[in-house]
Every structure is written in structure tokens, then in C-alpha cells.
């Protein structure tokens, strides 16, 4: 088998061959193998995961759900649907569940895009938007960011008769920027009704009470709005893969038609139900993140490094020779995320961890900068 130049890749359509694969955070096990390090000595601050793990209530629910995994999951997620509907004041038929919120982004693309459609997203926005666009053979339109944030007027101006979808991450990954609610509402009022807007709110739980999204309540006014939420971040369920979208029932209907019948596994459904019933865990996660964000941003400033003020559970900072610094961090057992593939080659993104993990990151970074002088 010649894997460097597969004989059959030409069978895939050109738009598939043009896809640049998603680059995730390096797994701890992989770095341990590569560098000959002990896994216990490695700190991973690369994928915006919850350093507290998961809710103890979710842990019990998972143990119980494991007893029944010989059965198919409930493809309609009846019990979880009721809990989500109740908690977020949604009608059950407004909700679509996904194998991670990535699945929601993809379902929106699969349900609404054909190969001549255009999709708008911002420069420096989440890498999955161009991926799901390209996978449909649709045309992605990347609108330049403004001060690393989404430029909503420019995104509006990019709409053409072919535009079918607009992706917006709020807060955005990897920049951590937040759009004001008023600006977003004005934007929604100006977007033509035949253009769907996917508002990706994977980090909403990390926002202060006053900054939190009101987008669920906007659904009554905008049939073309899809709000997506994740259980991977503040709820800590990244490995289980579960998220949901909320939208007009007719939009949900189309997304459900292209969904795999059993896309969300039973353990994830049980864990999500329990997680939504543990506000205390989310509050602890929020508080830890606030403190850790202060610890890391103060540490970066002390090192003379500038960063993009972030509303999420990570922060991107500028550093000379970012790729080299990243390599040195890896050699010292610290995994952060290089974001050159997001058009930010001079930045690294670090997720907020436990106090000790943040301290380790800062001290290793300080050593590296010192030895580079
Ligand atoms: C992490 C993240 C998600 C969540 O993805 P899941 O599939 O739910 O794990 C979605 N959108 C953005 C912008 C993210 O950073």
C-alpha cells in the first residue's frame, strides 16, 4: 500500500480533496510517546476542556447508563429533550441533538447547502465552519475580522442571492472575542429571511450573568436562527460527544432528516440530563475559570506578552517565534494550541486549567523566553 500517494484519492470530488483536515489539540498519550515523557507529567491546555472534569451527578448517571449499553439509544432523546426544553424555555420540537455541537454545525450544512450555495464566516473563526462548507461542495466566503473579532457589517455586506448560511461563534474560538447582544440583534434584523444564521454558543456558560446570550428568546422573532450549544466545555463531557441546536421546528425537521437515527449515544444522553441538573458544578467551573483567566493573563503580562482579552475558557497570546515556543513547551510536557491554521501564526492559544497547571505553563513559558533571549 502506498499511502503517501493513494491511488484512489482522485475518486473523491475535487472539493473533498481540497479539504485541509482539522488539527486538534495533541493528545497526552501521543506527546508521552513522542517525547518519552510520563503521562502524569504532562499538562494539556490545548482543547478548552474542563479541568474539573465532570459533575458528580453526571458520573453517577454514566455508571447507571453503562448497565444498558447493549440497547440502542433513544434516537429522539425523549428524556433529555424534556429537560433541555424545560431549562431553556424551548418547545421540544425546536431542539435537535448532535454528536457534539460539531454535529449540529454539520447537520445545518447538510440540510441546507447544495453545491452552488455560499456560506459566510469570519476570518479567525472556528475551523469547523469551512470544513462542513467544503464537505458539501459549497463555496465558503471568509470575511476579514476586525481587531480579531467578527465584523458584522462586513458579513452583512458579503451576503449575495446565493448565500444560504452564516456561521458566527460567540464567544469566538480561538480569539475569545464576544459580540455585543445589541449588535447581534441588529445583525439578525438585517439578515434576509432566506439566509440561515448559525449562532455557535459553545462557551456561553463561561459568560457573566450580564453577558450571557439571549438568543433562545430571539427564536420567536427569527425563523432563520439556529442556536447551538455544547456539553463539551463547561459541562466537561467532551469525550462523550453531545450538543444541541435550537431553531424553528421546520428547520429542526430538515436537520433531523439528515441526522443519523442514533447519532447521540445513551451514555451521553444520561450524562447530559444529570449535568443540566447540577448548576453548582457549572458555577464552580465558571469561578475556577475566572480565577485561572486572571492568573494566566497577569502571568502573560508579567512576561511582557500581549493577549486578546477573552470571554471564554482560553486565551490567545502573541509571542515571537510562536512555532518554536510551542515546540519547546511540548518538550517540557506542556501542550497548548498553535493557531497558525487559523491565520494567526504569531499566536498560541492556552486553555485555562487548574491553578497548578496554569502555574506550570507560566513557569515553563518563562524559562523558554529567558533562554531564547
Ligand atoms: C469547542 C467548540 C465547539 C464544541 O464542539 P463539540 O462538538 O460540542 O465538542 C463548538 N464550537 C466552537 C466554536 C468550539 O470552540
mmCIF file of C-alpha atoms and ligand atoms in Angstrom:
data_model
loop_
_atom_site.group_PDB
_atom_site.id
_atom_site.type_symbol
_atom_site.label_atom_id
_atom_site.label_comp_id
_atom_site.label_asym_id
_atom_site.label_seq_id
_atom_site.Cartn_x
_atom_site.Cartn_y
_atom_site.Cartn_z
ATOM 1 C CA UNK A 1 0.000 0.000 0.000
ATOM 2 C CA UNK A 2 1.443 3.351 -0.989
ATOM 3 C CA UNK A 3 -0.131 5.717 1.495
ATOM 4 C CA UNK A 4 1.867 8.820 0.575
ATOM 5 C CA UNK A 5 0.065 8.988 -2.754
ATOM 6 C CA UNK A 6 -3.083 6.923 -2.607
ATOM 7 C CA UNK A 7 -4.113 5.598 -5.969
ATOM 8 C CA UNK A 8 -7.777 6.231 -5.201
ATOM 9 C CA UNK A 9 -7.844 9.769 -3.782
ATOM 10 C CA UNK A 10 -8.671 11.067 -7.262
ATOM 11 C CA UNK A 11 -12.023 9.282 -6.976
ATOM 12 C CA UNK A 12 -13.122 11.831 -4.344
ATOM 13 C CA UNK A 13 -14.573 15.069 -5.758
ATOM 14 C CA UNK A 14 -12.130 17.947 -6.066
ATOM 15 C CA UNK A 15 -13.877 19.850 -3.236
ATOM 16 C CA UNK A 16 -13.242 16.927 -0.881
ATOM 17 C CA UNK A 17 -9.586 16.606 -1.885
ATOM 18 C CA UNK A 18 -9.193 20.351 -1.198
ATOM 19 C CA UNK A 19 -10.184 19.982 2.477
ATOM 20 C CA UNK A 20 -7.410 20.685 4.984
ATOM 21 C CA UNK A 21 -8.032 18.189 7.830
ATOM 22 C CA UNK A 22 -8.974 19.555 11.263
ATOM 23 C CA UNK A 23 -5.972 19.800 13.587
ATOM 24 C CA UNK A 24 -6.964 19.087 17.152
ATOM 25 C CA UNK A 25 -5.013 19.506 20.352
ATOM 26 C CA UNK A 26 -2.270 16.899 20.700
ATOM 27 C CA UNK A 27 -3.436 14.028 22.943
ATOM 28 C CA UNK A 28 -1.434 13.483 26.154
ATOM 29 C CA UNK A 29 -0.691 9.863 25.171
ATOM 30 C CA UNK A 30 0.770 10.972 21.842
ATOM 31 C CA UNK A 31 3.121 13.522 23.394
ATOM 32 C CA UNK A 32 4.193 10.955 26.005
ATOM 33 C CA UNK A 33 5.133 8.527 23.197
ATOM 34 C CA UNK A 34 6.889 11.170 21.118
ATOM 35 C CA UNK A 35 8.953 12.724 23.898
ATOM 36 C CA UNK A 36 9.403 9.722 26.165
ATOM 37 C CA UNK A 37 7.561 11.552 28.967
ATOM 38 C CA UNK A 38 5.291 10.149 31.673
ATOM 39 C CA UNK A 39 1.628 10.957 31.020
ATOM 40 C CA UNK A 40 1.295 12.155 34.617
ATOM 41 C CA UNK A 41 3.977 14.787 33.968
ATOM 42 C CA UNK A 42 2.130 16.289 31.014
ATOM 43 C CA UNK A 43 -0.200 19.275 31.268
ATOM 44 C CA UNK A 44 -2.720 19.624 28.433
ATOM 45 C CA UNK A 45 -4.133 23.113 27.988
ATOM 46 C CA UNK A 46 -4.957 22.720 24.325
ATOM 47 C CA UNK A 47 -8.595 21.807 23.763
ATOM 48 C CA UNK A 48 -10.641 24.067 26.072
ATOM 49 C CA UNK A 49 -11.660 21.106 28.203
ATOM 50 C CA UNK A 50 -12.969 21.454 31.766
ATOM 51 C CA UNK A 51 -10.066 20.955 34.208
ATOM 52 C CA UNK A 52 -12.588 19.978 36.922
ATOM 53 C CA UNK A 53 -13.757 17.009 34.891
ATOM 54 C CA UNK A 54 -17.493 16.353 35.078
ATOM 55 C CA UNK A 55 -20.331 16.803 37.549
ATOM 56 C CA UNK A 56 -20.508 14.058 40.221
ATOM 57 C CA UNK A 57 -24.174 13.730 39.261
ATOM 58 C CA UNK A 58 -23.161 13.036 35.682
ATOM 59 C CA UNK A 59 -20.656 10.470 36.901
ATOM 60 C CA UNK A 60 -23.397 8.504 38.694
ATOM 61 C CA UNK A 61 -25.703 8.805 35.700
ATOM 62 C CA UNK A 62 -22.949 7.431 33.456
ATOM 63 C CA UNK A 63 -22.388 4.426 35.747
ATOM 64 C CA UNK A 64 -26.075 3.652 35.642
ATOM 65 C CA UNK A 65 -26.372 4.152 31.882
ATOM 66 C CA UNK A 66 -23.491 1.725 31.289
ATOM 67 C CA UNK A 67 -25.718 -1.114 32.519
ATOM 68 C CA UNK A 68 -27.913 -0.688 29.459
ATOM 69 C CA UNK A 69 -25.494 -0.098 26.588
ATOM 70 C CA UNK A 70 -26.471 -3.298 24.804
ATOM 71 C CA UNK A 71 -29.628 -1.400 23.837
ATOM 72 C CA UNK A 72 -29.797 1.237 21.119
ATOM 73 C CA UNK A 73 -30.160 4.763 22.491
ATOM 74 C CA UNK A 74 -33.438 6.661 22.241
ATOM 75 C CA UNK A 75 -32.994 8.197 18.807
ATOM 76 C CA UNK A 76 -35.357 11.017 19.734
ATOM 77 C CA UNK A 77 -33.718 11.675 23.115
ATOM 78 C CA UNK A 78 -37.151 11.982 24.746
ATOM 79 C CA UNK A 79 -35.990 12.416 28.356
ATOM 80 C CA UNK A 80 -33.132 14.778 27.534
ATOM 81 C CA UNK A 81 -35.361 16.764 25.185
ATOM 82 C CA UNK A 82 -37.806 17.397 28.017
ATOM 83 C CA UNK A 83 -35.025 18.574 30.344
ATOM 84 C CA UNK A 84 -33.473 20.904 27.737
ATOM 85 C CA UNK A 85 -36.880 22.282 26.730
ATOM 86 C CA UNK A 86 -37.748 22.993 30.335
ATOM 87 C CA UNK A 87 -34.395 24.514 31.284
ATOM 88 C CA UNK A 88 -34.092 26.815 28.274
ATOM 89 C CA UNK A 89 -37.817 27.510 27.749
ATOM 90 C CA UNK A 90 -37.922 25.894 24.330
ATOM 91 C CA UNK A 91 -40.566 23.751 22.670
ATOM 92 C CA UNK A 92 -39.424 20.115 22.310
ATOM 93 C CA UNK A 93 -39.804 20.298 18.522
ATOM 94 C CA UNK A 94 -37.361 23.246 18.372
ATOM 95 C CA UNK A 95 -34.474 21.065 19.542
ATOM 96 C CA UNK A 96 -32.037 18.938 17.520
ATOM 97 C CA UNK A 97 -29.434 16.810 19.310
ATOM 98 C CA UNK A 98 -25.976 16.213 17.944
ATOM 99 C CA UNK A 99 -22.952 14.012 18.477
ATOM 100 C CA UNK A 100 -21.192 17.082 19.842
ATOM 101 C CA UNK A 101 -22.269 20.520 18.690
ATOM 102 C CA UNK A 102 -19.956 19.949 15.705
ATOM 103 C CA UNK A 103 -22.667 17.576 14.527
ATOM 104 C CA UNK A 104 -25.203 20.428 14.700
ATOM 105 C CA UNK A 105 -22.959 22.599 12.519
ATOM 106 C CA UNK A 106 -22.675 19.741 10.050
ATOM 107 C CA UNK A 107 -26.415 18.964 10.098
ATOM 108 C CA UNK A 108 -27.158 22.592 9.258
ATOM 109 C CA UNK A 109 -24.757 22.346 6.321
ATOM 110 C CA UNK A 110 -26.120 19.003 5.132
ATOM 111 C CA UNK A 111 -29.732 20.078 5.396
ATOM 112 C CA UNK A 112 -29.425 23.461 3.722
ATOM 113 C CA UNK A 113 -26.423 23.550 1.402
ATOM 114 C CA UNK A 114 -26.142 22.448 -2.166
ATOM 115 C CA UNK A 115 -23.029 22.832 -4.253
ATOM 116 C CA UNK A 116 -23.842 26.294 -5.594
ATOM 117 C CA UNK A 117 -24.592 27.801 -2.166
ATOM 118 C CA UNK A 118 -22.393 30.348 -0.430
ATOM 119 C CA UNK A 119 -21.562 30.259 3.273
ATOM 120 C CA UNK A 120 -20.232 33.236 5.201
ATOM 121 C CA UNK A 121 -17.926 33.021 8.211
ATOM 122 C CA UNK A 122 -15.272 35.235 9.728
ATOM 123 C CA UNK A 123 -11.520 35.134 9.430
ATOM 124 C CA UNK A 124 -10.024 33.590 12.617
ATOM 125 C CA UNK A 125 -13.318 31.805 13.380
ATOM 126 C CA UNK A 126 -13.868 28.161 14.311
ATOM 127 C CA UNK A 127 -12.178 25.787 11.832
ATOM 128 C CA UNK A 128 -15.211 23.535 11.509
ATOM 129 C CA UNK A 129 -17.198 26.156 9.520
ATOM 130 C CA UNK A 130 -15.028 25.955 6.379
ATOM 131 C CA UNK A 131 -14.789 22.167 6.842
ATOM 132 C CA UNK A 132 -18.533 21.465 6.785
ATOM 133 C CA UNK A 133 -18.967 24.002 3.965
ATOM 134 C CA UNK A 134 -16.349 22.344 1.793
ATOM 135 C CA UNK A 135 -17.661 18.868 2.555
ATOM 136 C CA UNK A 136 -20.909 19.897 0.837
ATOM 137 C CA UNK A 137 -19.088 21.312 -2.151
ATOM 138 C CA UNK A 138 -20.464 24.738 -1.227
ATOM 139 C CA UNK A 139 -18.490 27.964 -1.500
ATOM 140 C CA UNK A 140 -17.045 29.461 1.688
ATOM 141 C CA UNK A 141 -16.746 33.241 1.941
ATOM 142 C CA UNK A 142 -14.310 34.294 4.666
ATOM 143 C CA UNK A 143 -14.893 37.866 5.803
ATOM 144 C CA UNK A 144 -11.845 39.665 7.266
ATOM 145 C CA UNK A 145 -12.017 40.058 11.034
ATOM 146 C CA UNK A 146 -11.866 43.434 12.750
ATOM 147 C CA UNK A 147 -9.493 43.528 15.730
ATOM 148 C CA UNK A 148 -9.678 39.704 15.747
ATOM 149 C CA UNK A 149 -13.475 39.813 16.170
ATOM 150 C CA UNK A 150 -16.335 39.172 13.744
ATOM 151 C CA UNK A 151 -17.040 42.264 11.606
ATOM 152 C CA UNK A 152 -20.837 42.039 11.429
ATOM 153 C CA UNK A 153 -21.415 44.929 8.962
ATOM 154 C CA UNK A 154 -18.838 43.387 6.617
ATOM 155 C CA UNK A 155 -20.502 39.992 6.990
ATOM 156 C CA UNK A 156 -23.862 41.559 6.100
ATOM 157 C CA UNK A 157 -22.304 43.204 3.077
ATOM 158 C CA UNK A 158 -20.972 39.819 1.928
ATOM 159 C CA UNK A 159 -24.488 38.370 1.572
ATOM 160 C CA UNK A 160 -25.473 37.596 -2.029
ATOM 161 C CA UNK A 161 -28.528 35.860 -3.514
ATOM 162 C CA UNK A 162 -26.524 32.597 -3.231
ATOM 163 C CA UNK A 163 -25.852 32.933 0.500
ATOM 164 C CA UNK A 164 -27.627 30.206 2.441
ATOM 165 C CA UNK A 165 -25.775 30.004 5.783
ATOM 166 C CA UNK A 166 -23.783 32.307 8.067
ATOM 167 C CA UNK A 167 -21.725 30.858 10.913
ATOM 168 C CA UNK A 168 -20.985 33.024 13.964
ATOM 169 C CA UNK A 169 -19.141 31.835 17.067
ATOM 170 C CA UNK A 170 -19.926 33.888 20.167
ATOM 171 C CA UNK A 171 -17.643 33.893 22.085
ATOM 172 C CA UNK A 172 -15.338 33.033 19.199
ATOM 173 C CA UNK A 173 -12.681 30.341 19.222
ATOM 174 C CA UNK A 174 -9.676 30.867 19.017
ATOM 175 C CA UNK A 175 -9.829 34.615 19.673
ATOM 176 C CA UNK A 176 -12.191 34.616 22.696
ATOM 177 C CA UNK A 177 -13.901 37.768 21.441
ATOM 178 C CA UNK A 178 -17.549 38.486 22.277
ATOM 179 C CA UNK A 179 -20.104 40.314 20.141
ATOM 180 C CA UNK A 180 -22.452 42.656 21.999
ATOM 181 C CA UNK A 181 -26.045 41.423 22.180
ATOM 182 C CA UNK A 182 -27.360 44.656 20.662
ATOM 183 C CA UNK A 183 -25.027 44.345 17.672
ATOM 184 C CA UNK A 184 -26.051 40.737 17.108
ATOM 185 C CA UNK A 185 -29.738 41.577 17.347
ATOM 186 C CA UNK A 186 -29.355 44.417 14.836
ATOM 187 C CA UNK A 187 -27.491 41.984 12.583
ATOM 188 C CA UNK A 188 -30.311 39.423 12.790
ATOM 189 C CA UNK A 189 -32.822 42.135 11.898
ATOM 190 C CA UNK A 190 -30.874 42.882 8.727
ATOM 191 C CA UNK A 191 -30.147 39.362 7.525
ATOM 192 C CA UNK A 192 -32.598 38.330 4.773
ATOM 193 C CA UNK A 193 -35.084 35.651 5.887
ATOM 194 C CA UNK A 194 -33.804 33.113 3.360
ATOM 195 C CA UNK A 195 -30.324 33.126 4.950
ATOM 196 C CA UNK A 196 -29.873 30.889 7.993
ATOM 197 C CA UNK A 197 -27.654 32.130 10.807
ATOM 198 C CA UNK A 198 -25.947 29.528 12.993
ATOM 199 C CA UNK A 199 -25.024 31.151 16.290
ATOM 200 C CA UNK A 200 -22.480 28.853 17.922
ATOM 201 C CA UNK A 201 -22.541 29.409 21.691
ATOM 202 C CA UNK A 202 -20.207 26.634 22.889
ATOM 203 C CA UNK A 203 -18.781 28.912 25.605
ATOM 204 C CA UNK A 204 -21.936 30.619 26.870
ATOM 205 C CA UNK A 205 -21.622 29.029 30.339
ATOM 206 C CA UNK A 206 -18.344 30.914 30.807
ATOM 207 C CA UNK A 207 -20.010 34.302 30.365
ATOM 208 C CA UNK A 208 -21.018 36.514 33.282
ATOM 209 C CA UNK A 209 -24.733 36.808 34.008
ATOM 210 C CA UNK A 210 -24.930 40.131 32.180
ATOM 211 C CA UNK A 211 -23.060 38.893 29.110
ATOM 212 C CA UNK A 212 -24.963 35.622 28.694
ATOM 213 C CA UNK A 213 -26.774 35.103 25.419
ATOM 214 C CA UNK A 214 -30.454 35.886 24.969
ATOM 215 C CA UNK A 215 -30.569 34.102 21.628
ATOM 216 C CA UNK A 216 -33.049 31.406 22.693
ATOM 217 C CA UNK A 217 -35.590 34.169 23.255
ATOM 218 C CA UNK A 218 -34.829 35.604 19.796
ATOM 219 C CA UNK A 219 -36.021 32.379 18.154
ATOM 220 C CA UNK A 220 -39.598 33.643 18.425
ATOM 221 C CA UNK A 221 -38.704 36.502 16.066
ATOM 222 C CA UNK A 222 -36.234 34.853 13.701
ATOM 223 C CA UNK A 223 -37.229 31.640 11.922
ATOM 224 C CA UNK A 224 -33.794 31.678 10.254
ATOM 225 C CA UNK A 225 -31.796 31.451 13.509
ATOM 226 C CA UNK A 226 -30.101 28.259 14.748
ATOM 227 C CA UNK A 227 -28.502 28.490 18.199
ATOM 228 C CA UNK A 228 -26.018 25.726 19.025
ATOM 229 C CA UNK A 229 -24.830 24.694 22.473
ATOM 230 C CA UNK A 230 -22.227 22.174 23.602
ATOM 231 C CA UNK A 231 -21.778 19.884 26.584
ATOM 232 C CA UNK A 232 -18.033 19.652 25.843
ATOM 233 C CA UNK A 233 -16.869 22.792 27.607
ATOM 234 C CA UNK A 234 -18.270 23.898 30.985
ATOM 235 C CA UNK A 235 -20.183 20.616 31.419
ATOM 236 C CA UNK A 236 -16.977 18.652 30.828
ATOM 237 C CA UNK A 237 -18.452 15.989 28.537
ATOM 238 C CA UNK A 238 -16.060 16.474 25.577
ATOM 239 C CA UNK A 239 -15.256 12.770 25.331
ATOM 240 C CA UNK A 240 -18.900 11.700 25.263
ATOM 241 C CA UNK A 241 -19.828 13.947 22.298
ATOM 242 C CA UNK A 242 -23.117 15.733 22.801
ATOM 243 C CA UNK A 243 -24.569 19.113 21.905
ATOM 244 C CA UNK A 244 -27.827 20.552 20.658
ATOM 245 C CA UNK A 245 -29.271 23.120 18.334
ATOM 246 C CA UNK A 246 -32.411 25.198 18.924
ATOM 247 C CA UNK A 247 -34.325 26.644 15.975
ATOM 248 C CA UNK A 248 -37.701 26.903 14.276
ATOM 249 C CA UNK A 249 -39.436 23.478 14.190
ATOM 250 C CA UNK A 250 -39.371 23.436 10.377
ATOM 251 C CA UNK A 251 -35.599 23.981 10.433
ATOM 252 C CA UNK A 252 -35.200 21.290 13.104
ATOM 253 C CA UNK A 253 -37.291 18.977 10.924
ATOM 254 C CA UNK A 254 -34.896 19.365 7.992
ATOM 255 C CA UNK A 255 -31.840 18.835 10.185
ATOM 256 C CA UNK A 256 -33.407 15.730 11.729
ATOM 257 C CA UNK A 257 -33.938 14.263 8.271
ATOM 258 C CA UNK A 258 -30.210 14.189 7.555
ATOM 259 C CA UNK A 259 -29.239 13.134 11.084
ATOM 260 C CA UNK A 260 -28.112 9.584 11.774
ATOM 261 C CA UNK A 261 -31.017 7.932 13.630
ATOM 262 C CA UNK A 262 -28.857 7.125 16.679
ATOM 263 C CA UNK A 263 -26.336 9.964 16.495
ATOM 264 C CA UNK A 264 -26.273 10.607 20.262
ATOM 265 C CA UNK A 265 -25.336 7.635 22.417
ATOM 266 C CA UNK A 266 -27.273 6.628 25.509
ATOM 267 C CA UNK A 267 -24.465 7.341 27.985
ATOM 268 C CA UNK A 268 -24.105 10.876 26.650
ATOM 269 C CA UNK A 269 -27.865 11.446 26.908
ATOM 270 C CA UNK A 270 -27.909 10.300 30.538
ATOM 271 C CA UNK A 271 -24.839 12.372 31.402
ATOM 272 C CA UNK A 272 -26.303 15.469 29.766
ATOM 273 C CA UNK A 273 -29.548 15.168 31.732
ATOM 274 C CA UNK A 274 -27.629 14.932 35.012
ATOM 275 C CA UNK A 275 -25.266 17.761 34.019
ATOM 276 C CA UNK A 276 -28.157 20.112 33.357
ATOM 277 C CA UNK A 277 -29.401 19.395 36.860
ATOM 278 C CA UNK A 278 -26.122 20.361 38.516
ATOM 279 C CA UNK A 279 -25.921 24.155 38.420
ATOM 280 C CA UNK A 280 -23.414 24.024 41.263
ATOM 281 C CA UNK A 281 -20.831 22.237 39.106
ATOM 282 C CA UNK A 282 -21.231 24.807 36.332
ATOM 283 C CA UNK A 283 -20.891 27.612 38.890
ATOM 284 C CA UNK A 284 -17.658 26.063 40.239
ATOM 285 C CA UNK A 285 -16.348 25.667 36.691
ATOM 286 C CA UNK A 286 -17.156 29.307 35.961
ATOM 287 C CA UNK A 287 -15.451 30.528 39.142
ATOM 288 C CA UNK A 288 -12.334 28.426 38.535
ATOM 289 C CA UNK A 289 -12.152 29.793 35.005
ATOM 290 C CA UNK A 290 -12.447 33.408 36.174
ATOM 291 C CA UNK A 291 -9.607 32.934 38.666
ATOM 292 C CA UNK A 292 -7.462 30.992 36.181
ATOM 293 C CA UNK A 293 -8.016 33.586 33.462
ATOM 294 C CA UNK A 294 -6.717 36.261 35.825
ATOM 295 C CA UNK A 295 -3.761 34.088 36.837
ATOM 296 C CA UNK A 296 -2.761 33.413 33.219
ATOM 297 C CA UNK A 297 -3.349 36.904 31.829
ATOM 298 C CA UNK A 298 -1.443 38.512 34.709
ATOM 299 C CA UNK A 299 1.348 35.990 34.180
ATOM 300 C CA UNK A 300 1.479 36.745 30.451
ATOM 301 C CA UNK A 301 1.618 40.478 31.141
ATOM 302 C CA UNK A 302 4.462 39.956 33.604
ATOM 303 C CA UNK A 303 6.325 38.179 30.814
ATOM 304 C CA UNK A 304 5.726 41.189 28.570
ATOM 305 C CA UNK A 305 3.382 39.240 26.291
ATOM 306 C CA UNK A 306 0.195 40.683 24.842
ATOM 307 C CA UNK A 307 -3.017 38.696 24.592
ATOM 308 C CA UNK A 308 -6.504 39.078 23.143
ATOM 309 C CA UNK A 309 -8.914 39.686 26.053
ATOM 310 C CA UNK A 310 -11.056 36.559 26.191
ATOM 311 C CA UNK A 311 -14.620 35.791 27.292
ATOM 312 C CA UNK A 312 -14.142 32.024 27.115
ATOM 313 C CA UNK A 313 -12.031 29.365 28.856
ATOM 314 C CA UNK A 314 -8.875 30.008 26.848
ATOM 315 C CA UNK A 315 -6.772 32.961 25.820
ATOM 316 C CA UNK A 316 -4.631 33.575 22.734
ATOM 317 C CA UNK A 317 -1.348 35.396 23.245
ATOM 318 C CA UNK A 318 1.260 36.771 20.864
ATOM 319 C CA UNK A 319 4.807 35.523 21.158
ATOM 320 C CA UNK A 320 7.884 35.785 18.912
ATOM 321 C CA UNK A 321 8.611 32.571 17.037
ATOM 322 C CA UNK A 322 5.385 31.006 18.232
ATOM 323 C CA UNK A 323 6.056 27.681 16.493
ATOM 324 C CA UNK A 324 9.437 27.353 18.204
ATOM 325 C CA UNK A 325 7.993 28.310 21.590
ATOM 326 C CA UNK A 326 5.237 25.741 21.083
ATOM 327 C CA UNK A 327 7.830 23.065 20.353
ATOM 328 C CA UNK A 328 9.769 23.982 23.498
ATOM 329 C CA UNK A 329 6.580 23.859 25.568
ATOM 330 C CA UNK A 330 5.895 20.362 24.201
ATOM 331 C CA UNK A 331 9.415 19.226 25.073
ATOM 332 C CA UNK A 332 8.681 20.342 28.617
ATOM 333 C CA UNK A 333 5.393 18.458 28.746
ATOM 334 C CA UNK A 334 3.058 21.419 28.244
ATOM 335 C CA UNK A 335 0.532 21.161 25.406
ATOM 336 C CA UNK A 336 -1.036 24.389 24.134
ATOM 337 C CA UNK A 337 -2.540 25.037 20.695
ATOM 338 C CA UNK A 338 -0.665 26.678 17.845
ATOM 339 C CA UNK A 339 -3.190 28.581 15.723
ATOM 340 C CA UNK A 340 -1.269 29.259 12.514
ATOM 341 C CA UNK A 341 -4.006 27.326 10.696
ATOM 342 C CA UNK A 342 -6.466 29.987 11.936
ATOM 343 C CA UNK A 343 -4.375 32.655 10.223
ATOM 344 C CA UNK A 344 -2.621 33.553 13.487
ATOM 345 C CA UNK A 345 0.955 32.260 13.132
ATOM 346 C CA UNK A 346 2.288 34.629 15.808
ATOM 347 C CA UNK A 347 -0.132 33.435 18.480
ATOM 348 C CA UNK A 348 -0.584 30.444 20.761
ATOM 349 C CA UNK A 349 -3.863 29.581 22.468
ATOM 350 C CA UNK A 350 -3.801 28.297 26.024
ATOM 351 C CA UNK A 351 -6.833 26.792 27.772
ATOM 352 C CA UNK A 352 -7.463 27.770 31.381
ATOM 353 C CA UNK A 353 -6.610 24.828 33.648
ATOM 354 C CA UNK A 354 -6.287 24.161 37.341
ATOM 355 C CA UNK A 355 -4.225 26.637 39.361
ATOM 356 C CA UNK A 356 -1.231 24.252 39.375
ATOM 357 C CA UNK A 357 -1.491 23.597 35.618
ATOM 358 C CA UNK A 358 -1.643 27.310 34.838
ATOM 359 C CA UNK A 359 1.372 27.873 37.095
ATOM 360 C CA UNK A 360 3.317 25.110 35.362
ATOM 361 C CA UNK A 361 2.511 26.604 31.941
ATOM 362 C CA UNK A 362 3.630 30.069 33.057
ATOM 363 C CA UNK A 363 6.868 28.896 34.638
ATOM 364 C CA UNK A 364 7.860 26.724 31.655
ATOM 365 C CA UNK A 365 6.998 29.605 29.297
ATOM 366 C CA UNK A 366 9.113 31.989 31.401
ATOM 367 C CA UNK A 367 12.087 29.615 31.200
ATOM 368 C CA UNK A 368 11.735 29.265 27.434
ATOM 369 C CA UNK A 369 11.564 33.024 26.874
ATOM 370 C CA UNK A 370 14.566 33.545 29.118
ATOM 371 C CA UNK A 371 16.700 31.010 27.277
ATOM 372 C CA UNK A 372 15.639 32.471 23.903
ATOM 373 C CA UNK A 373 16.898 35.949 24.810
HETATM 374 C C1 LIG B 1 -15.317 23.557 21.276
HETATM 375 C C2 LIG B 1 -16.222 24.221 20.308
HETATM 376 C C3 LIG B 1 -17.406 23.614 19.928
HETATM 377 C C4 LIG B 1 -17.849 22.366 20.600
HETATM 378 O O1 LIG B 1 -17.723 21.266 19.858
HETATM 379 P P1 LIG B 1 -18.363 19.903 20.366
HETATM 380 O O2 LIG B 1 -18.590 19.193 19.087
HETATM 381 O O3 LIG B 1 -19.633 20.222 21.079
HETATM 382 O O4 LIG B 1 -17.344 19.258 21.228
HETATM 383 C C5 LIG B 1 -18.245 24.270 19.048
HETATM 384 N N1 LIG B 1 -17.926 25.489 18.574
HETATM 385 C C6 LIG B 1 -16.820 26.112 18.945
HETATM 386 C C7 LIG B 1 -16.557 27.485 18.456
HETATM 387 C C8 LIG B 1 -15.922 25.491 19.805
HETATM 388 O O5 LIG B 1 -14.791 26.102 20.146
#
